[in-house]
Amino acid sequence: MHRTRGPAARRARLILPAAVFALCGGLLQAPVASADATTDAAGFPAGCPWMDTTRSAGERARVLLGASTLDQELRWLVEQPANQPSNTAFSGVTYPAQLPCTPNVTYTDGPDTVRGSTGVTGFPAQIGLAASWDSGLAYAKGKAQGDEAFRKGKNVVLGPGVASGRTPLSGRTPEYLGEDSLLGGTLAAAQTNGLQKGDPDRPTMAVLKHYVANEQELDRTTSSSNVDERTLREVYELPFEVALGDSSPGGIMCSYNQINGVYACENPLLRDDLKKRLGFDGYVVSDFGAVHSTAASLAAGLDQELNRPNWFTPAKLEAALDAGQITRRQIDEAAYRVVKAYIAAGLFDHPVPTTPEADVSTAAHKELARRIVTEGSVLLKNQGGVLPLSSKVKKIAVIGPTASNTPTNGVSAATVCGMSGFGAGACSDPVAPLDAIRARAAETGATVTFDDGSDTASAAAAAAGADVAVVFGYSKTGEGSDRTNLGLDGNGDALISAVAAANHRTVAVLETGSAVLMPWQNDVRAILEAWYPGEQQGTALARLLWGDDNPSGKLPMTFPKSLADLPTRSAAQYPGVFAGGGTTRPAGDRTSIRQVNYSEGLAVGYKWYESQGIAPLYAFGHGLSYTTFAYSGLHVNADANGVHVRYTVTNTGDRSGTDTGQVYVTLPRSAGEPGSRLAGFTQVELRPGQHKRVDVTIARDASDHPLSVWDTDRDAWVTPSGSYSVAVGSSSADLPLRDTVVLR
């Protein structure tokens, strides 16, 4: 391909076919005026026809790029020059000034909260949101987060994130939405819609991440996720496909790792799977430092390099163009995708405030943060009805460092506000559980003693003198490293054991970002998993302990009994091995690739436990309430559109509560699928004695492909003929209603 060199290249315009030119009404030839030009009669600034809001985002993007020089166009391929149009120098790389009427854009990391900012709401971790199983709550969270980001001068949120929960040791488990594609993808879509549609006057754009098979932090930049095609489609790409089925995120971020020996950000999966097969029409942006090439990355479908120019500098891109390694069409498409996404998200038409607000957290947002804790906390055990606490309880011992805002050996309630690690959000002054418990206890005339748990003998003594002991256990995890075990931090397992031995009415409150093993599980009366509960943790937990709110959370991931039960049993599966079979990186070696073999295939999460006949500690979907529910009246039938399921759920207890009924499907034996798969879930709120009929349609063409498998020979989803088992219940391991249906 011939390309004009030298100064002429910088004057070159985007070359569009005649049909597109006609569509744009000849505007590509309109002269470009200065940024100071006044608004013309058409309602947009003179000389800025790309600001014509009567045209589609695609038309406007083509008009803008058609008026751009090549180097102006190349600005869109790197975050900093794309988002700071008035600046021309970035890390020693010089660009021409951008065209007028292009927006200032600021990215913020933020699956959980608006990170890197003060005066924002400290929302709970995403895994807690996932445990709510509530897409309406996820939408509200996205809307609130988008509002706070915009008022802080940030209009692109790098989140939400989805993964497949291959191992609970993964450091970013609290940042994701659980181990199931349907659950995680559905909630990610809802949060994306809240971010992008919540307030048209304060628009933000969502960037879904991290694509794909990004399942560990250990050697995340120098490891290869080696996975077969069927597993890739059915397990690791599927949550993205589900999210894209119900939302349109402006961007998707490619991950650090390799997939089958090719880095994600230069992997043809971006072009062939994400953009073509899944139909993603936004732009692909790299993670920070995740680009390793110029030509290979652009050709594979990477559209924008995050942060500063490194591989996508004008010099490197133009050299690759001259060498025939990339085409002008590929440059044009990348720039077009970025600009179109920015325009579609409203970033061109609604500039962020020039002076960010100091405090953007509102009373409504704080209440939302509390609701996420309330709905996402999972009551794992409640033996003898020790919870909720009654007015007869007069002496309460609260034990553990995370219950208080006063640090013990550097640990306090703020420690478990959110996930740890690089770039994590936090809250400096949360509502401490101890303070909220004391206030709530005072309403019934109860007294509260506190022990920080640093000495187990002292903690046991405090517990022994109480009617009920509430002991807090924690474990920290986050970006940058994986857990090496699933025990509690700070001698937490020994602490809970000592307290339980001293008081037979012990309640364990867990503040963790992933599953923990609980060797003391049989010794305590009740277990409440609160995850990382954000700034409103104390208020929410006190209300749950006394039953002012009824727990309704369900586990979004499986809790195993031991590390030996995990699907990643061998070193080759996790953490992966180097040449020669060793698991430890050789001293001084920073470049060798850790080979992580996904040989467990489709058997991930609850599907592994079911298919292997391994009983977990607590199953996926498990979660108790202060009331009880019964399922009855299952009716299943099939037609050309899918499978239709109807059942009745009844509140058989003595108080109101919310139930999340779950529908699982087991495919015919010929499908070769491990265990069953979640095919639908419905939340109903019921008064005592009330019942409700629930209808769930399992559609053949749903984005989660609930009745299909990926056929590698046909390169398509295929629905096997045969008998399908349909089961309904309260968790993947508690399914009292079962029926079969035949599909042809």
mmCIF file of N, CA, C and O in Angstrom, residues 280-359:
data_model
loop_
_atom_site.group_PDB
_atom_site.id
_atom_site.type_symbol
_atom_site.label_atom_id
_atom_site.label_comp_id
_atom_site.label_asym_id
_atom_site.label_seq_id
_atom_site.Cartn_x
_atom_site.Cartn_y
_atom_site.Cartn_z
ATOM 1 N N PHE A 280 -18.856 -6.930 19.631
ATOM 2 C CA PHE A 280 -18.514 -5.735 20.404
ATOM 3 C C PHE A 280 -18.130 -4.604 19.463
ATOM 4 O O PHE A 280 -17.223 -4.731 18.642
ATOM 5 N N ASP A 281 -18.827 -3.466 19.576
ATOM 6 C CA ASP A 281 -18.576 -2.359 18.655
ATOM 7 C C ASP A 281 -17.945 -1.150 19.340
ATOM 8 O O ASP A 281 -17.874 -0.068 18.749
ATOM 9 N N GLY A 282 -17.480 -1.325 20.571
ATOM 10 C CA GLY A 282 -16.741 -0.261 21.233
ATOM 11 C C GLY A 282 -15.259 -0.374 20.918
ATOM 12 O O GLY A 282 -14.861 -0.930 19.882
ATOM 13 N N TYR A 283 -14.422 0.142 21.804
ATOM 14 C CA TYR A 283 -12.980 0.086 21.557
ATOM 15 C C TYR A 283 -12.302 -0.767 22.610
ATOM 16 O O TYR A 283 -12.787 -0.915 23.732
ATOM 17 N N VAL A 284 -11.168 -1.344 22.240
ATOM 18 C CA VAL A 284 -10.368 -2.157 23.146
ATOM 19 C C VAL A 284 -9.196 -1.323 23.634
ATOM 20 O O VAL A 284 -8.430 -0.778 22.828
ATOM 21 N N VAL A 285 -9.053 -1.214 24.946
ATOM 22 C CA VAL A 285 -7.953 -0.468 25.554
ATOM 23 C C VAL A 285 -7.119 -1.453 26.363
ATOM 24 O O VAL A 285 -7.646 -2.408 26.936
ATOM 25 N N SER A 286 -5.827 -1.234 26.387
ATOM 26 C CA SER A 286 -4.945 -2.136 27.123
ATOM 27 C C SER A 286 -5.005 -1.857 28.616
ATOM 28 O O SER A 286 -5.402 -0.776 29.048
ATOM 29 N N ASP A 287 -4.579 -2.837 29.402
ATOM 30 C CA ASP A 287 -4.247 -2.557 30.787
ATOM 31 C C ASP A 287 -2.922 -1.801 30.782
ATOM 32 O O ASP A 287 -2.210 -1.748 29.769
ATOM 33 N N PHE A 288 -2.567 -1.214 31.922
ATOM 34 C CA PHE A 288 -1.367 -0.381 31.986
ATOM 35 C C PHE A 288 -0.112 -1.242 31.815
ATOM 36 O O PHE A 288 0.147 -2.142 32.612
ATOM 37 N N GLY A 289 0.636 -0.982 30.757
ATOM 38 C CA GLY A 289 1.845 -1.739 30.495
ATOM 39 C C GLY A 289 1.606 -3.102 29.889
ATOM 40 O O GLY A 289 2.522 -3.931 29.848
ATOM 41 N N ALA A 290 0.398 -3.367 29.404
ATOM 42 C CA ALA A 290 0.075 -4.681 28.861
ATOM 43 C C ALA A 290 0.313 -4.791 27.357
ATOM 44 O O ALA A 290 0.019 -5.828 26.764
ATOM 45 N N VAL A 291 0.837 -3.744 26.736
ATOM 46 C CA VAL A 291 1.131 -3.781 25.302
ATOM 47 C C VAL A 291 2.581 -4.204 25.113
ATOM 48 O O VAL A 291 3.476 -3.737 25.827
ATOM 49 N N HIS A 292 2.814 -5.077 24.140
ATOM 50 C CA HIS A 292 4.158 -5.606 23.897
ATOM 51 C C HIS A 292 4.599 -5.444 22.456
ATOM 52 O O HIS A 292 5.681 -5.918 22.081
ATOM 53 N N SER A 293 3.805 -4.786 21.637
ATOM 54 C CA SER A 293 4.149 -4.644 20.223
ATOM 55 C C SER A 293 3.342 -3.512 19.624
ATOM 56 O O SER A 293 2.369 -3.033 20.223
ATOM 57 N N THR A 294 3.731 -3.122 18.440
ATOM 58 C CA THR A 294 2.999 -2.086 17.706
ATOM 59 C C THR A 294 2.110 -2.719 16.645
ATOM 60 O O THR A 294 0.889 -2.715 16.757
ATOM 61 N N ALA A 295 2.726 -3.303 15.632
ATOM 62 C CA ALA A 295 1.965 -3.838 14.505
ATOM 63 C C ALA A 295 1.069 -4.997 14.927
ATOM 64 O O ALA A 295 -0.115 -5.048 14.566
ATOM 65 N N ALA A 296 1.619 -5.929 15.691
ATOM 66 C CA ALA A 296 0.827 -7.100 16.079
ATOM 67 C C ALA A 296 -0.379 -6.701 16.914
ATOM 68 O O ALA A 296 -1.472 -7.265 16.766
ATOM 69 N N SER A 297 -0.212 -5.720 17.798
ATOM 70 C CA SER A 297 -1.317 -5.301 18.658
ATOM 71 C C SER A 297 -2.413 -4.618 17.854
ATOM 72 O O SER A 297 -3.600 -4.921 18.014
ATOM 73 N N LEU A 298 -2.039 -3.686 16.992
ATOM 74 C CA LEU A 298 -3.039 -2.983 16.199
ATOM 75 C C LEU A 298 -3.761 -3.946 15.267
ATOM 76 O O LEU A 298 -4.989 -3.905 15.149
ATOM 77 N N ALA A 299 -3.006 -4.818 14.617
ATOM 78 C CA ALA A 299 -3.614 -5.759 13.679
ATOM 79 C C ALA A 299 -4.557 -6.724 14.378
ATOM 80 O O ALA A 299 -5.557 -7.168 13.808
ATOM 81 N N ALA A 300 -4.249 -7.057 15.632
ATOM 82 C CA ALA A 300 -5.087 -8.000 16.375
ATOM 83 C C ALA A 300 -6.365 -7.368 16.887
ATOM 84 O O ALA A 300 -7.302 -8.087 17.249
ATOM 85 N N GLY A 301 -6.426 -6.036 16.949
ATOM 86 C CA GLY A 301 -7.653 -5.383 17.388
ATOM 87 C C GLY A 301 -7.522 -4.458 18.566
ATOM 88 O O GLY A 301 -8.526 -3.951 19.069
ATOM 89 N N LEU A 302 -6.299 -4.206 19.051
ATOM 90 C CA LEU A 302 -6.126 -3.209 20.113
ATOM 91 C C LEU A 302 -6.323 -1.822 19.519
ATOM 92 O O LEU A 302 -5.722 -1.485 18.503
ATOM 93 N N ASP A 303 -7.135 -1.010 20.169
ATOM 94 C CA ASP A 303 -7.449 0.319 19.646
ATOM 95 C C ASP A 303 -6.759 1.446 20.398
ATOM 96 O O ASP A 303 -6.501 2.502 19.814
ATOM 97 N N GLN A 304 -6.480 1.244 21.676
ATOM 98 C CA GLN A 304 -5.885 2.331 22.457
ATOM 99 C C GLN A 304 -4.947 1.767 23.514
ATOM 100 O O GLN A 304 -5.289 0.809 24.211
ATOM 101 N N GLU A 305 -3.779 2.380 23.622
ATOM 102 C CA GLU A 305 -2.811 2.034 24.645
ATOM 103 C C GLU A 305 -3.086 2.877 25.884
ATOM 104 O O GLU A 305 -3.201 4.097 25.796
ATOM 105 N N LEU A 306 -3.201 2.215 27.033
ATOM 106 C CA LEU A 306 -3.503 2.937 28.266
ATOM 107 C C LEU A 306 -2.319 3.785 28.714
ATOM 108 O O LEU A 306 -1.161 3.407 28.523
ATOM 109 N N ASN A 307 -2.647 4.926 29.307
ATOM 110 C CA ASN A 307 -1.670 5.824 29.898
ATOM 111 C C ASN A 307 -0.841 6.522 28.824
ATOM 112 O O ASN A 307 -1.376 7.158 27.940
ATOM 113 N N ARG A 308 0.463 6.436 28.903
ATOM 114 C CA ARG A 308 1.352 7.223 28.037
ATOM 115 C C ARG A 308 1.691 6.477 26.748
ATOM 116 O O ARG A 308 1.559 5.258 26.668
ATOM 117 N N PRO A 309 2.157 7.208 25.725
ATOM 118 C CA PRO A 309 2.562 6.545 24.485
ATOM 119 C C PRO A 309 3.858 5.767 24.670
ATOM 120 O O PRO A 309 4.860 6.304 25.130
ATOM 121 N N ASN A 310 3.822 4.510 24.313
ATOM 122 C CA ASN A 310 5.002 3.658 24.365
ATOM 123 C C ASN A 310 5.125 2.870 23.070
ATOM 124 O O ASN A 310 6.029 3.093 22.272
ATOM 125 N N TRP A 311 4.172 1.973 22.833
ATOM 126 C CA TRP A 311 4.181 1.189 21.594
ATOM 127 C C TRP A 311 3.358 1.832 20.484
ATOM 128 O O TRP A 311 3.572 1.532 19.299
ATOM 129 N N PHE A 312 2.418 2.684 20.856
ATOM 130 C CA PHE A 312 1.565 3.328 19.858
ATOM 131 C C PHE A 312 1.965 4.787 19.640
ATOM 132 O O PHE A 312 1.117 5.655 19.454
ATOM 133 N N THR A 313 3.246 5.077 19.657
ATOM 134 C CA THR A 313 3.707 6.427 19.340
ATOM 135 C C THR A 313 3.538 6.680 17.850
ATOM 136 O O THR A 313 3.524 5.739 17.042
ATOM 137 N N PRO A 314 3.439 7.947 17.432
ATOM 138 C CA PRO A 314 3.361 8.227 15.997
ATOM 139 C C PRO A 314 4.538 7.643 15.223
ATOM 140 O O PRO A 314 4.355 7.096 14.128
ATOM 141 N N ALA A 315 5.739 7.732 15.793
ATOM 142 C CA ALA A 315 6.918 7.229 15.077
ATOM 143 C C ALA A 315 6.819 5.736 14.837
ATOM 144 O O ALA A 315 7.102 5.241 13.730
ATOM 145 N N LYS A 316 6.418 4.967 15.850
ATOM 146 C CA LYS A 316 6.341 3.515 15.694
ATOM 147 C C LYS A 316 5.187 3.116 14.779
ATOM 148 O O LYS A 316 5.312 2.186 13.973
ATOM 149 N N LEU A 317 4.061 3.782 14.905
ATOM 150 C CA LEU A 317 2.931 3.463 14.038
ATOM 151 C C LEU A 317 3.221 3.820 12.589
ATOM 152 O O LEU A 317 2.913 3.042 11.671
ATOM 153 N N GLU A 318 3.833 4.972 12.354
ATOM 154 C CA GLU A 318 4.136 5.373 10.981
ATOM 155 C C GLU A 318 5.224 4.493 10.381
ATOM 156 O O GLU A 318 5.189 4.177 9.184
ATOM 157 N N ALA A 319 6.178 4.046 11.199
ATOM 158 C CA ALA A 319 7.203 3.123 10.697
ATOM 159 C C ALA A 319 6.572 1.792 10.309
ATOM 160 O O ALA A 319 6.927 1.197 9.276
ATOM 161 N N ALA A 320 5.624 1.302 11.136
ATOM 162 C CA ALA A 320 4.940 0.059 10.804
ATOM 163 C C ALA A 320 4.080 0.217 9.559
ATOM 164 O O ALA A 320 3.964 -0.712 8.741
ATOM 165 N N LEU A 321 3.527 1.399 9.382
ATOM 166 C CA LEU A 321 2.732 1.675 8.193
ATOM 167 C C LEU A 321 3.612 1.695 6.955
ATOM 168 O O LEU A 321 3.286 1.099 5.917
ATOM 169 N N ASP A 322 4.752 2.355 7.058
ATOM 170 C CA ASP A 322 5.696 2.405 5.932
ATOM 171 C C ASP A 322 6.193 1.015 5.556
ATOM 172 O O ASP A 322 6.416 0.715 4.380
ATOM 173 N N ALA A 323 6.374 0.163 6.577
ATOM 174 C CA ALA A 323 6.911 -1.174 6.329
ATOM 175 C C ALA A 323 5.837 -2.151 5.851
ATOM 176 O O ALA A 323 6.152 -3.318 5.567
ATOM 177 N N GLY A 324 4.595 -1.703 5.775
ATOM 178 C CA GLY A 324 3.518 -2.574 5.338
ATOM 179 C C GLY A 324 3.060 -3.557 6.392
ATOM 180 O O GLY A 324 2.340 -4.510 6.090
ATOM 181 N N GLN A 325 3.463 -3.330 7.654
ATOM 182 C CA GLN A 325 3.068 -4.237 8.736
ATOM 183 C C GLN A 325 1.644 -3.969 9.217
ATOM 184 O O GLN A 325 1.000 -4.850 9.792
ATOM 185 N N ILE A 326 1.180 -2.755 9.032
ATOM 186 C CA ILE A 326 -0.191 -2.385 9.331
ATOM 187 C C ILE A 326 -0.723 -1.572 8.161
ATOM 188 O O ILE A 326 0.048 -1.133 7.290
ATOM 189 N N THR A 327 -2.023 -1.371 8.130
ATOM 190 C CA THR A 327 -2.638 -0.593 7.055
ATOM 191 C C THR A 327 -3.281 0.670 7.610
ATOM 192 O O THR A 327 -3.571 0.767 8.813
ATOM 193 N N ARG A 328 -3.504 1.601 6.728
ATOM 194 C CA ARG A 328 -4.190 2.826 7.137
ATOM 195 C C ARG A 328 -5.618 2.510 7.591
ATOM 196 O O ARG A 328 -6.153 3.151 8.509
ATOM 197 N N ARG A 329 -6.219 1.516 6.981
ATOM 198 C CA ARG A 329 -7.560 1.132 7.381
ATOM 199 C C ARG A 329 -7.599 0.693 8.842
ATOM 200 O O ARG A 329 -8.546 0.992 9.577
ATOM 201 N N GLN A 330 -6.572 -0.034 9.287
ATOM 202 C CA GLN A 330 -6.519 -0.469 10.679
ATOM 203 C C GLN A 330 -6.369 0.708 11.632
ATOM 204 O O GLN A 330 -6.987 0.738 12.703
ATOM 205 N N ILE A 331 -5.565 1.689 11.260
ATOM 206 C CA ILE A 331 -5.452 2.906 12.065
ATOM 207 C C ILE A 331 -6.790 3.629 12.120
ATOM 208 O O ILE A 331 -7.257 4.052 13.184
ATOM 209 N N ASP A 332 -7.407 3.774 10.947
ATOM 210 C CA ASP A 332 -8.686 4.473 10.872
ATOM 211 C C ASP A 332 -9.744 3.799 11.741
ATOM 212 O O ASP A 332 -10.503 4.459 12.449
ATOM 213 N N GLU A 333 -9.780 2.465 11.678
ATOM 214 C CA GLU A 333 -10.795 1.755 12.453
ATOM 215 C C GLU A 333 -10.572 1.930 13.951
ATOM 216 O O GLU A 333 -11.522 2.134 14.712
ATOM 217 N N ALA A 334 -9.314 1.858 14.379
ATOM 218 C CA ALA A 334 -9.030 2.018 15.802
ATOM 219 C C ALA A 334 -9.456 3.402 16.286
ATOM 220 O O ALA A 334 -10.122 3.541 17.317
ATOM 221 N N ALA A 335 -9.066 4.435 15.566
ATOM 222 C CA ALA A 335 -9.435 5.799 15.951
ATOM 223 C C ALA A 335 -10.951 5.983 15.923
ATOM 224 O O ALA A 335 -11.542 6.616 16.810
ATOM 225 N N TYR A 336 -11.580 5.414 14.898
ATOM 226 C CA TYR A 336 -13.030 5.532 14.775
ATOM 227 C C TYR A 336 -13.746 4.900 15.969
ATOM 228 O O TYR A 336 -14.694 5.474 16.513
ATOM 229 N N ARG A 337 -13.292 3.718 16.388
ATOM 230 C CA ARG A 337 -13.928 3.046 17.512
ATOM 231 C C ARG A 337 -13.822 3.886 18.788
ATOM 232 O O ARG A 337 -14.764 3.977 19.567
ATOM 233 N N VAL A 338 -12.653 4.488 19.012
ATOM 234 C CA VAL A 338 -12.471 5.302 20.209
ATOM 235 C C VAL A 338 -13.378 6.527 20.167
ATOM 236 O O VAL A 338 -14.117 6.814 21.120
ATOM 237 N N VAL A 339 -13.319 7.266 19.068
ATOM 238 C CA VAL A 339 -14.095 8.506 18.968
ATOM 239 C C VAL A 339 -15.595 8.212 19.026
ATOM 240 O O VAL A 339 -16.352 8.905 19.714
ATOM 241 N N LYS A 340 -16.016 7.190 18.308
ATOM 242 C CA LYS A 340 -17.439 6.843 18.320
ATOM 243 C C LYS A 340 -17.909 6.515 19.738
ATOM 244 O O LYS A 340 -18.987 6.942 20.170
ATOM 245 N N ALA A 341 -17.091 5.745 20.484
ATOM 246 C CA ALA A 341 -17.468 5.389 21.854
ATOM 247 C C ALA A 341 -17.570 6.628 22.729
ATOM 248 O O ALA A 341 -18.499 6.752 23.543
ATOM 249 N N TYR A 342 -16.616 7.547 22.605
ATOM 250 C CA TYR A 342 -16.653 8.777 23.397
ATOM 251 C C TYR A 342 -17.913 9.585 23.093
ATOM 252 O O TYR A 342 -18.566 10.110 24.003
ATOM 253 N N ILE A 343 -18.240 9.692 21.808
ATOM 254 C CA ILE A 343 -19.418 10.473 21.429
ATOM 255 C C ILE A 343 -20.691 9.783 21.912
ATOM 256 O O ILE A 343 -21.582 10.413 22.493
ATOM 257 N N ALA A 344 -20.769 8.460 21.684
ATOM 258 C CA ALA A 344 -21.970 7.719 22.090
ATOM 259 C C ALA A 344 -22.203 7.801 23.595
ATOM 260 O O ALA A 344 -23.345 7.821 24.058
ATOM 261 N N ALA A 345 -21.121 7.858 24.361
ATOM 262 C CA ALA A 345 -21.245 7.930 25.819
ATOM 263 C C ALA A 345 -21.597 9.331 26.313
ATOM 264 O O ALA A 345 -21.845 9.514 27.507
ATOM 265 N N GLY A 346 -21.594 10.314 25.434
ATOM 266 C CA GLY A 346 -21.933 11.680 25.837
ATOM 267 C C GLY A 346 -20.746 12.508 26.276
ATOM 268 O O GLY A 346 -20.919 13.635 26.772
ATOM 269 N N LEU A 347 -19.516 12.008 26.090
ATOM 270 C CA LEU A 347 -18.343 12.729 26.591
ATOM 271 C C LEU A 347 -18.068 14.003 25.803
ATOM 272 O O LEU A 347 -17.517 14.960 26.356
ATOM 273 N N PHE A 348 -18.430 14.023 24.527
ATOM 274 C CA PHE A 348 -18.249 15.234 23.719
ATOM 275 C C PHE A 348 -19.248 16.315 24.106
ATOM 276 O O PHE A 348 -18.926 17.508 24.052
ATOM 277 N N ASP A 349 -20.444 15.916 24.460
ATOM 278 C CA ASP A 349 -21.540 16.875 24.624
ATOM 279 C C ASP A 349 -21.760 17.337 26.060
ATOM 280 O O ASP A 349 -22.488 18.305 26.288
ATOM 281 N N HIS A 350 -21.135 16.657 27.015
ATOM 282 C CA HIS A 350 -21.322 17.014 28.420
ATOM 283 C C HIS A 350 -19.956 17.040 29.109
ATOM 284 O O HIS A 350 -19.560 16.053 29.748
ATOM 285 N N PRO A 351 -19.241 18.137 29.004
ATOM 286 C CA PRO A 351 -17.901 18.195 29.606
ATOM 287 C C PRO A 351 -17.956 18.077 31.125
ATOM 288 O O PRO A 351 -18.906 18.529 31.772
ATOM 289 N N VAL A 352 -16.921 17.458 31.679
ATOM 290 C CA VAL A 352 -16.834 17.355 33.138
ATOM 291 C C VAL A 352 -16.571 18.740 33.723
ATOM 292 O O VAL A 352 -16.058 19.633 33.036
ATOM 293 N N PRO A 353 -16.913 18.957 34.980
ATOM 294 C CA PRO A 353 -16.675 20.275 35.593
ATOM 295 C C PRO A 353 -15.184 20.593 35.633
ATOM 296 O O PRO A 353 -14.354 19.712 35.878
ATOM 297 N N THR A 354 -14.869 21.839 35.372
ATOM 298 C CA THR A 354 -13.458 22.246 35.388
ATOM 299 C C THR A 354 -12.876 22.206 36.788
ATOM 300 O O THR A 354 -11.685 22.003 36.967
ATOM 301 N N THR A 355 -13.731 22.410 37.787
ATOM 302 C CA THR A 355 -13.304 22.317 39.183
ATOM 303 C C THR A 355 -14.076 21.190 39.851
ATOM 304 O O THR A 355 -15.267 21.320 40.133
ATOM 305 N N PRO A 356 -13.425 20.061 40.104
ATOM 306 C CA PRO A 356 -14.122 18.941 40.743
ATOM 307 C C PRO A 356 -14.652 19.322 42.118
ATOM 308 O O PRO A 356 -14.068 20.136 42.832
ATOM 309 N N GLU A 357 -15.770 18.725 42.482
ATOM 310 C CA GLU A 357 -16.350 18.960 43.799
ATOM 311 C C GLU A 357 -15.523 18.257 44.867
ATOM 312 O O GLU A 357 -14.964 17.187 44.632
ATOM 313 N N ALA A 358 -15.463 18.852 46.045
ATOM 314 C CA ALA A 358 -14.659 18.279 47.126
ATOM 315 C C ALA A 358 -15.299 17.025 47.702
ATOM 316 O O ALA A 358 -14.625 16.030 47.957
ATOM 317 N N ASP A 359 -16.608 17.053 47.915
ATOM 318 C CA ASP A 359 -17.307 15.931 48.531
ATOM 319 C C ASP A 359 -18.505 15.571 47.669
ATOM 320 O O ASP A 359 -19.450 16.348 47.552
#
